[in-house]
Amino acid sequence: MAAVLGGCGLTGDSGEVTLELVAADYGDSKATSSQRYWDDLVKEYEADHPDVHIDVTVHSWNDIDREVKEMVAAGDPPDLAQIGAYADYAAKDLLYKADDVLSIPVQADFVSQLAAAGQVNGVQYGMPFAASTRVLFYNKTLFAEAGLTPPKTWDDLAAAAEALKARGVKYPYALPLGPEEAQAETMQWLLSGGGGYLDTIGTYDIDSPENVATFTWLKEELVGKDLTGPVAPGKLNRADAFAAFADGDVGMLNGHPTLMKTAAAKGVEFGMVPTPGVNGESKATLGVTDWMTAFKKNGHRDEIGDFLDFVYSEKNVLDFSRRYDLLPVTGSASEAMSAAEQDKELRPFLDELVLSELYPVGKTSWAEVSAEIKKRIGQAVASGSSPAAVLALIQSAATRAESAE
């Protein structure tokens, strides 16, 4: 009798293998759920691999990391997990290295910045799965009415925000430093000010002079002059800022590709430009990627690798990216998208990918540091606060977290 052996992914003596994949949902409805993408992909793969079955479960982003963490804690990890972080599992030696499972051409095809961000101590464990970058979105209608051109510098941005405020725009510049995704808005601004979360040797440097100068400017030139809207930045979440932009209430904000569809659906005429910096366009922008991980517990290295080579084929990477307005994580698919007329709206984001810097996800401390940023960074621009003091508190927490690695 062929019966699945509990949790190990083998099927009796039949020679068949079942791989368990737990994945995140990028859709916003049942019709657009990632379950449909995976079901189509698995059907095609299994047709050519009758002895390998792929069992896919899709969870929302609110639940996926917790679900996988609980499976691992119970001693029953999936074979594959497409999640938001990998470093903790790599540090516990639970994951295959990328070169254990991927063919050389597939591993070499990853966009270099994304592949590097998947490394711990120079060894790649996290395989990038979907990527995005940030650009400055602006409301073309509001800008035209105020006689404005898109900003290239911080001073341009502040002047445009002043003009929009004078015309009664609710959020001249939306600054979402609320707990939902404060670490993203923060990093985008730090990069545009010539700083970032790390120094040149990879140590946390959150209260660097450049970063203090950036948040001092934000506090004094935007927030202090009432140019960021009626909701305090520390209480404004990204989703609410995006919704306000789609309602026509925001002049400018940093956004990623999914905002295009949301705004277009509401009839907002928008433009996109590179993030303004101190003296011109920012030399770096925030890049974000999600991760595919392969757990060693159940074995099946060869089957995992063969399936992942299929997942990362140019055709399948393009299909996923186009379905969800995301950027390809491979060079071959990026080149194809850059050349395709149907993908022209994503080109501003593709152009920024080569300039992008990612969160320090290779540090097991990053989850704790990110949580600290979400908790405290809004205070750095609050009335009566000291940006330097708030950044110093976050730096102290980061130093403790890194020492505990």
mmCIF file with all atom_site columns, C-alpha atoms in Angstrom, residues 231-316:
data_model
loop_
_atom_site.group_PDB
_atom_site.id
_atom_site.type_symbol
_atom_site.label_atom_id
_atom_site.label_alt_id
_atom_site.label_comp_id
_atom_site.label_asym_id
_atom_site.label_entity_id
_atom_site.label_seq_id
_atom_site.pdbx_PDB_ins_code
_atom_site.Cartn_x
_atom_site.Cartn_y
_atom_site.Cartn_z
_atom_site.occupancy
_atom_site.B_iso_or_equiv
_atom_site.pdbx_formal_charge
_atom_site.auth_seq_id
_atom_site.auth_comp_id
_atom_site.auth_asym_id
_atom_site.auth_atom_id
_atom_site.pdbx_PDB_model_num
ATOM 1  C CA . VAL A 1 231 ? -2.243 62.146 10.921  1.00 0.00 ? 231 VAL A CA 1
ATOM 2  C CA . ALA A 1 232 ? 1.019  62.131 12.870  1.00 0.00 ? 232 ALA A CA 1
ATOM 3  C CA . PRO A 1 233 ? 3.676  60.251 10.846  1.00 0.00 ? 233 PRO A CA 1
ATOM 4  C CA . GLY A 1 234 ? 4.192  57.790 13.701  1.00 0.00 ? 234 GLY A CA 1
ATOM 5  C CA . LYS A 1 235 ? 0.516  56.804 13.447  1.00 0.00 ? 235 LYS A CA 1
ATOM 6  C CA . LEU A 1 236 ? 0.234  56.791 9.653   1.00 0.00 ? 236 LEU A CA 1
ATOM 7  C CA . ASN A 1 237 ? 0.585  53.323 8.142   1.00 0.00 ? 237 ASN A CA 1
ATOM 8  C CA . ARG A 1 238 ? 1.621  52.623 4.561   1.00 0.00 ? 238 ARG A CA 1
ATOM 9  C CA . ALA A 1 239 ? -1.729 51.083 3.589   1.00 0.00 ? 239 ALA A CA 1
ATOM 10 C CA . ASP A 1 240 ? -3.578 54.188 4.790   1.00 0.00 ? 240 ASP A CA 1
ATOM 11 C CA . ALA A 1 241 ? -1.134 56.478 2.961   1.00 0.00 ? 241 ALA A CA 1
ATOM 12 C CA . PHE A 1 242 ? -1.600 54.473 -0.262  1.00 0.00 ? 242 PHE A CA 1
ATOM 13 C CA . ALA A 1 243 ? -5.378 54.602 0.141   1.00 0.00 ? 243 ALA A CA 1
ATOM 14 C CA . ALA A 1 244 ? -5.259 58.377 0.638   1.00 0.00 ? 244 ALA A CA 1
ATOM 15 C CA . PHE A 1 245 ? -3.143 58.716 -2.516  1.00 0.00 ? 245 PHE A CA 1
ATOM 16 C CA . ALA A 1 246 ? -5.693 56.669 -4.448  1.00 0.00 ? 246 ALA A CA 1
ATOM 17 C CA . ASP A 1 247 ? -8.404 58.995 -3.110  1.00 0.00 ? 247 ASP A CA 1
ATOM 18 C CA . GLY A 1 248 ? -6.560 62.019 -4.495  1.00 0.00 ? 248 GLY A CA 1
ATOM 19 C CA . ASP A 1 249 ? -5.675 63.396 -1.066  1.00 0.00 ? 249 ASP A CA 1
ATOM 20 C CA . VAL A 1 250 ? -1.877 63.031 -1.284  1.00 0.00 ? 250 VAL A CA 1
ATOM 21 C CA . GLY A 1 251 ? 0.507  65.170 -3.300  1.00 0.00 ? 251 GLY A CA 1
ATOM 22 C CA . MET A 1 252 ? 3.588  62.965 -2.993  1.00 0.00 ? 252 MET A CA 1
ATOM 23 C CA . LEU A 1 253 ? 4.757  59.770 -1.296  1.00 0.00 ? 253 LEU A CA 1
ATOM 24 C CA . ASN A 1 254 ? 7.251  56.944 -1.695  1.00 0.00 ? 254 ASN A CA 1
ATOM 25 C CA . GLY A 1 255 ? 5.601  53.946 -3.298  1.00 0.00 ? 255 GLY A CA 1
ATOM 26 C CA . HIS A 1 256 ? 6.214  50.534 -4.812  1.00 0.00 ? 256 HIS A CA 1
ATOM 27 C CA . PRO A 1 257 ? 4.705  48.981 -7.976  1.00 0.00 ? 257 PRO A CA 1
ATOM 28 C CA . THR A 1 258 ? 1.402  47.819 -6.490  1.00 0.00 ? 258 THR A CA 1
ATOM 29 C CA . LEU A 1 259 ? 0.399  51.452 -5.891  1.00 0.00 ? 259 LEU A CA 1
ATOM 30 C CA . MET A 1 260 ? 0.122  51.917 -9.665  1.00 0.00 ? 260 MET A CA 1
ATOM 31 C CA . LYS A 1 261 ? -2.866 49.604 -9.940  1.00 0.00 ? 261 LYS A CA 1
ATOM 32 C CA . THR A 1 262 ? -4.540 50.965 -6.800  1.00 0.00 ? 262 THR A CA 1
ATOM 33 C CA . ALA A 1 263 ? -4.242 54.566 -7.982  1.00 0.00 ? 263 ALA A CA 1
ATOM 34 C CA . ALA A 1 264 ? -5.241 53.833 -11.577 1.00 0.00 ? 264 ALA A CA 1
ATOM 35 C CA . ALA A 1 265 ? -8.347 51.969 -10.406 1.00 0.00 ? 265 ALA A CA 1
ATOM 36 C CA . LYS A 1 266 ? -9.505 55.166 -8.659  1.00 0.00 ? 266 LYS A CA 1
ATOM 37 C CA . GLY A 1 267 ? -8.729 57.333 -11.699 1.00 0.00 ? 267 GLY A CA 1
ATOM 38 C CA . VAL A 1 268 ? -5.757 59.152 -10.178 1.00 0.00 ? 268 VAL A CA 1
ATOM 39 C CA . GLU A 1 269 ? -3.344 60.575 -12.736 1.00 0.00 ? 269 GLU A CA 1
ATOM 40 C CA . PHE A 1 270 ? 0.101  59.965 -11.274 1.00 0.00 ? 270 PHE A CA 1
ATOM 41 C CA . GLY A 1 271 ? 3.730  60.314 -12.229 1.00 0.00 ? 271 GLY A CA 1
ATOM 42 C CA . MET A 1 272 ? 6.820  58.563 -10.893 1.00 0.00 ? 272 MET A CA 1
ATOM 43 C CA . VAL A 1 273 ? 10.358 59.896 -10.490 1.00 0.00 ? 273 VAL A CA 1
ATOM 44 C CA . PRO A 1 274 ? 13.510 58.711 -8.671  1.00 0.00 ? 274 PRO A CA 1
ATOM 45 C CA . THR A 1 275 ? 13.625 59.513 -4.979  1.00 0.00 ? 275 THR A CA 1
ATOM 46 C CA . PRO A 1 276 ? 14.886 63.067 -4.344  1.00 0.00 ? 276 PRO A CA 1
ATOM 47 C CA . GLY A 1 277 ? 18.144 63.375 -2.413  1.00 0.00 ? 277 GLY A CA 1
ATOM 48 C CA . VAL A 1 278 ? 19.925 66.193 -0.622  1.00 0.00 ? 278 VAL A CA 1
ATOM 49 C CA . ASN A 1 279 ? 21.546 67.636 -3.740  1.00 0.00 ? 279 ASN A CA 1
ATOM 50 C CA . GLY A 1 280 ? 19.853 65.712 -6.546  1.00 0.00 ? 280 GLY A CA 1
ATOM 51 C CA . GLU A 1 281 ? 18.366 62.309 -7.237  1.00 0.00 ? 281 GLU A CA 1
ATOM 52 C CA . SER A 1 282 ? 19.186 59.814 -4.490  1.00 0.00 ? 282 SER A CA 1
ATOM 53 C CA . LYS A 1 283 ? 22.224 57.692 -5.321  1.00 0.00 ? 283 LYS A CA 1
ATOM 54 C CA . ALA A 1 284 ? 20.554 54.640 -3.788  1.00 0.00 ? 284 ALA A CA 1
ATOM 55 C CA . THR A 1 285 ? 17.030 53.420 -3.247  1.00 0.00 ? 285 THR A CA 1
ATOM 56 C CA . LEU A 1 286 ? 15.344 50.803 -1.110  1.00 0.00 ? 286 LEU A CA 1
ATOM 57 C CA . GLY A 1 287 ? 15.051 47.358 -2.600  1.00 0.00 ? 287 GLY A CA 1
ATOM 58 C CA . VAL A 1 288 ? 12.863 44.698 -1.009  1.00 0.00 ? 288 VAL A CA 1
ATOM 59 C CA . THR A 1 289 ? 12.719 41.000 -1.728  1.00 0.00 ? 289 THR A CA 1
ATOM 60 C CA . ASP A 1 290 ? 10.946 37.975 -0.308  1.00 0.00 ? 290 ASP A CA 1
ATOM 61 C CA . TRP A 1 291 ? 12.658 34.636 0.070   1.00 0.00 ? 291 TRP A CA 1
ATOM 62 C CA . MET A 1 292 ? 12.381 31.021 -0.956  1.00 0.00 ? 292 MET A CA 1
ATOM 63 C CA . THR A 1 293 ? 13.950 28.657 1.555   1.00 0.00 ? 293 THR A CA 1
ATOM 64 C CA . ALA A 1 294 ? 14.630 24.915 1.357   1.00 0.00 ? 294 ALA A CA 1
ATOM 65 C CA . PHE A 1 295 ? 14.597 22.964 4.634   1.00 0.00 ? 295 PHE A CA 1
ATOM 66 C CA . LYS A 1 296 ? 16.902 19.966 5.090   1.00 0.00 ? 296 LYS A CA 1
ATOM 67 C CA . LYS A 1 297 ? 14.801 17.980 7.572   1.00 0.00 ? 297 LYS A CA 1
ATOM 68 C CA . ASN A 1 298 ? 12.957 15.775 5.051   1.00 0.00 ? 298 ASN A CA 1
ATOM 69 C CA . GLY A 1 299 ? 15.790 15.338 2.583   1.00 0.00 ? 299 GLY A CA 1
ATOM 70 C CA . HIS A 1 300 ? 14.724 15.260 -1.114  1.00 0.00 ? 300 HIS A CA 1
ATOM 71 C CA . ARG A 1 301 ? 17.512 17.601 -2.128  1.00 0.00 ? 301 ARG A CA 1
ATOM 72 C CA . ASP A 1 302 ? 17.454 16.508 -5.759  1.00 0.00 ? 302 ASP A CA 1
ATOM 73 C CA . GLU A 1 303 ? 13.667 16.808 -6.091  1.00 0.00 ? 303 GLU A CA 1
ATOM 74 C CA . ILE A 1 304 ? 13.668 20.210 -4.386  1.00 0.00 ? 304 ILE A CA 1
ATOM 75 C CA . GLY A 1 305 ? 16.408 21.424 -6.687  1.00 0.00 ? 305 GLY A CA 1
ATOM 76 C CA . ASP A 1 306 ? 14.732 20.209 -9.850  1.00 0.00 ? 306 ASP A CA 1
ATOM 77 C CA . PHE A 1 307 ? 11.441 21.870 -8.895  1.00 0.00 ? 307 PHE A CA 1
ATOM 78 C CA . LEU A 1 308 ? 13.183 25.137 -7.986  1.00 0.00 ? 308 LEU A CA 1
ATOM 79 C CA . ASP A 1 309 ? 15.002 25.179 -11.327 1.00 0.00 ? 309 ASP A CA 1
ATOM 80 C CA . PHE A 1 310 ? 11.534 25.015 -12.897 1.00 0.00 ? 310 PHE A CA 1
ATOM 81 C CA . VAL A 1 311 ? 10.159 27.736 -10.600 1.00 0.00 ? 311 VAL A CA 1
ATOM 82 C CA . TYR A 1 312 ? 13.020 30.049 -11.552 1.00 0.00 ? 312 TYR A CA 1
ATOM 83 C CA . SER A 1 313 ? 12.768 29.557 -15.301 1.00 0.00 ? 313 SER A CA 1
ATOM 84 C CA . GLU A 1 314 ? 12.452 32.833 -17.217 1.00 0.00 ? 314 GLU A CA 1
ATOM 85 C CA . LYS A 1 315 ? 8.891  32.027 -18.246 1.00 0.00 ? 315 LYS A CA 1
ATOM 86 C CA . ASN A 1 316 ? 7.680  31.349 -14.712 1.00 0.00 ? 316 ASN A CA 1
#
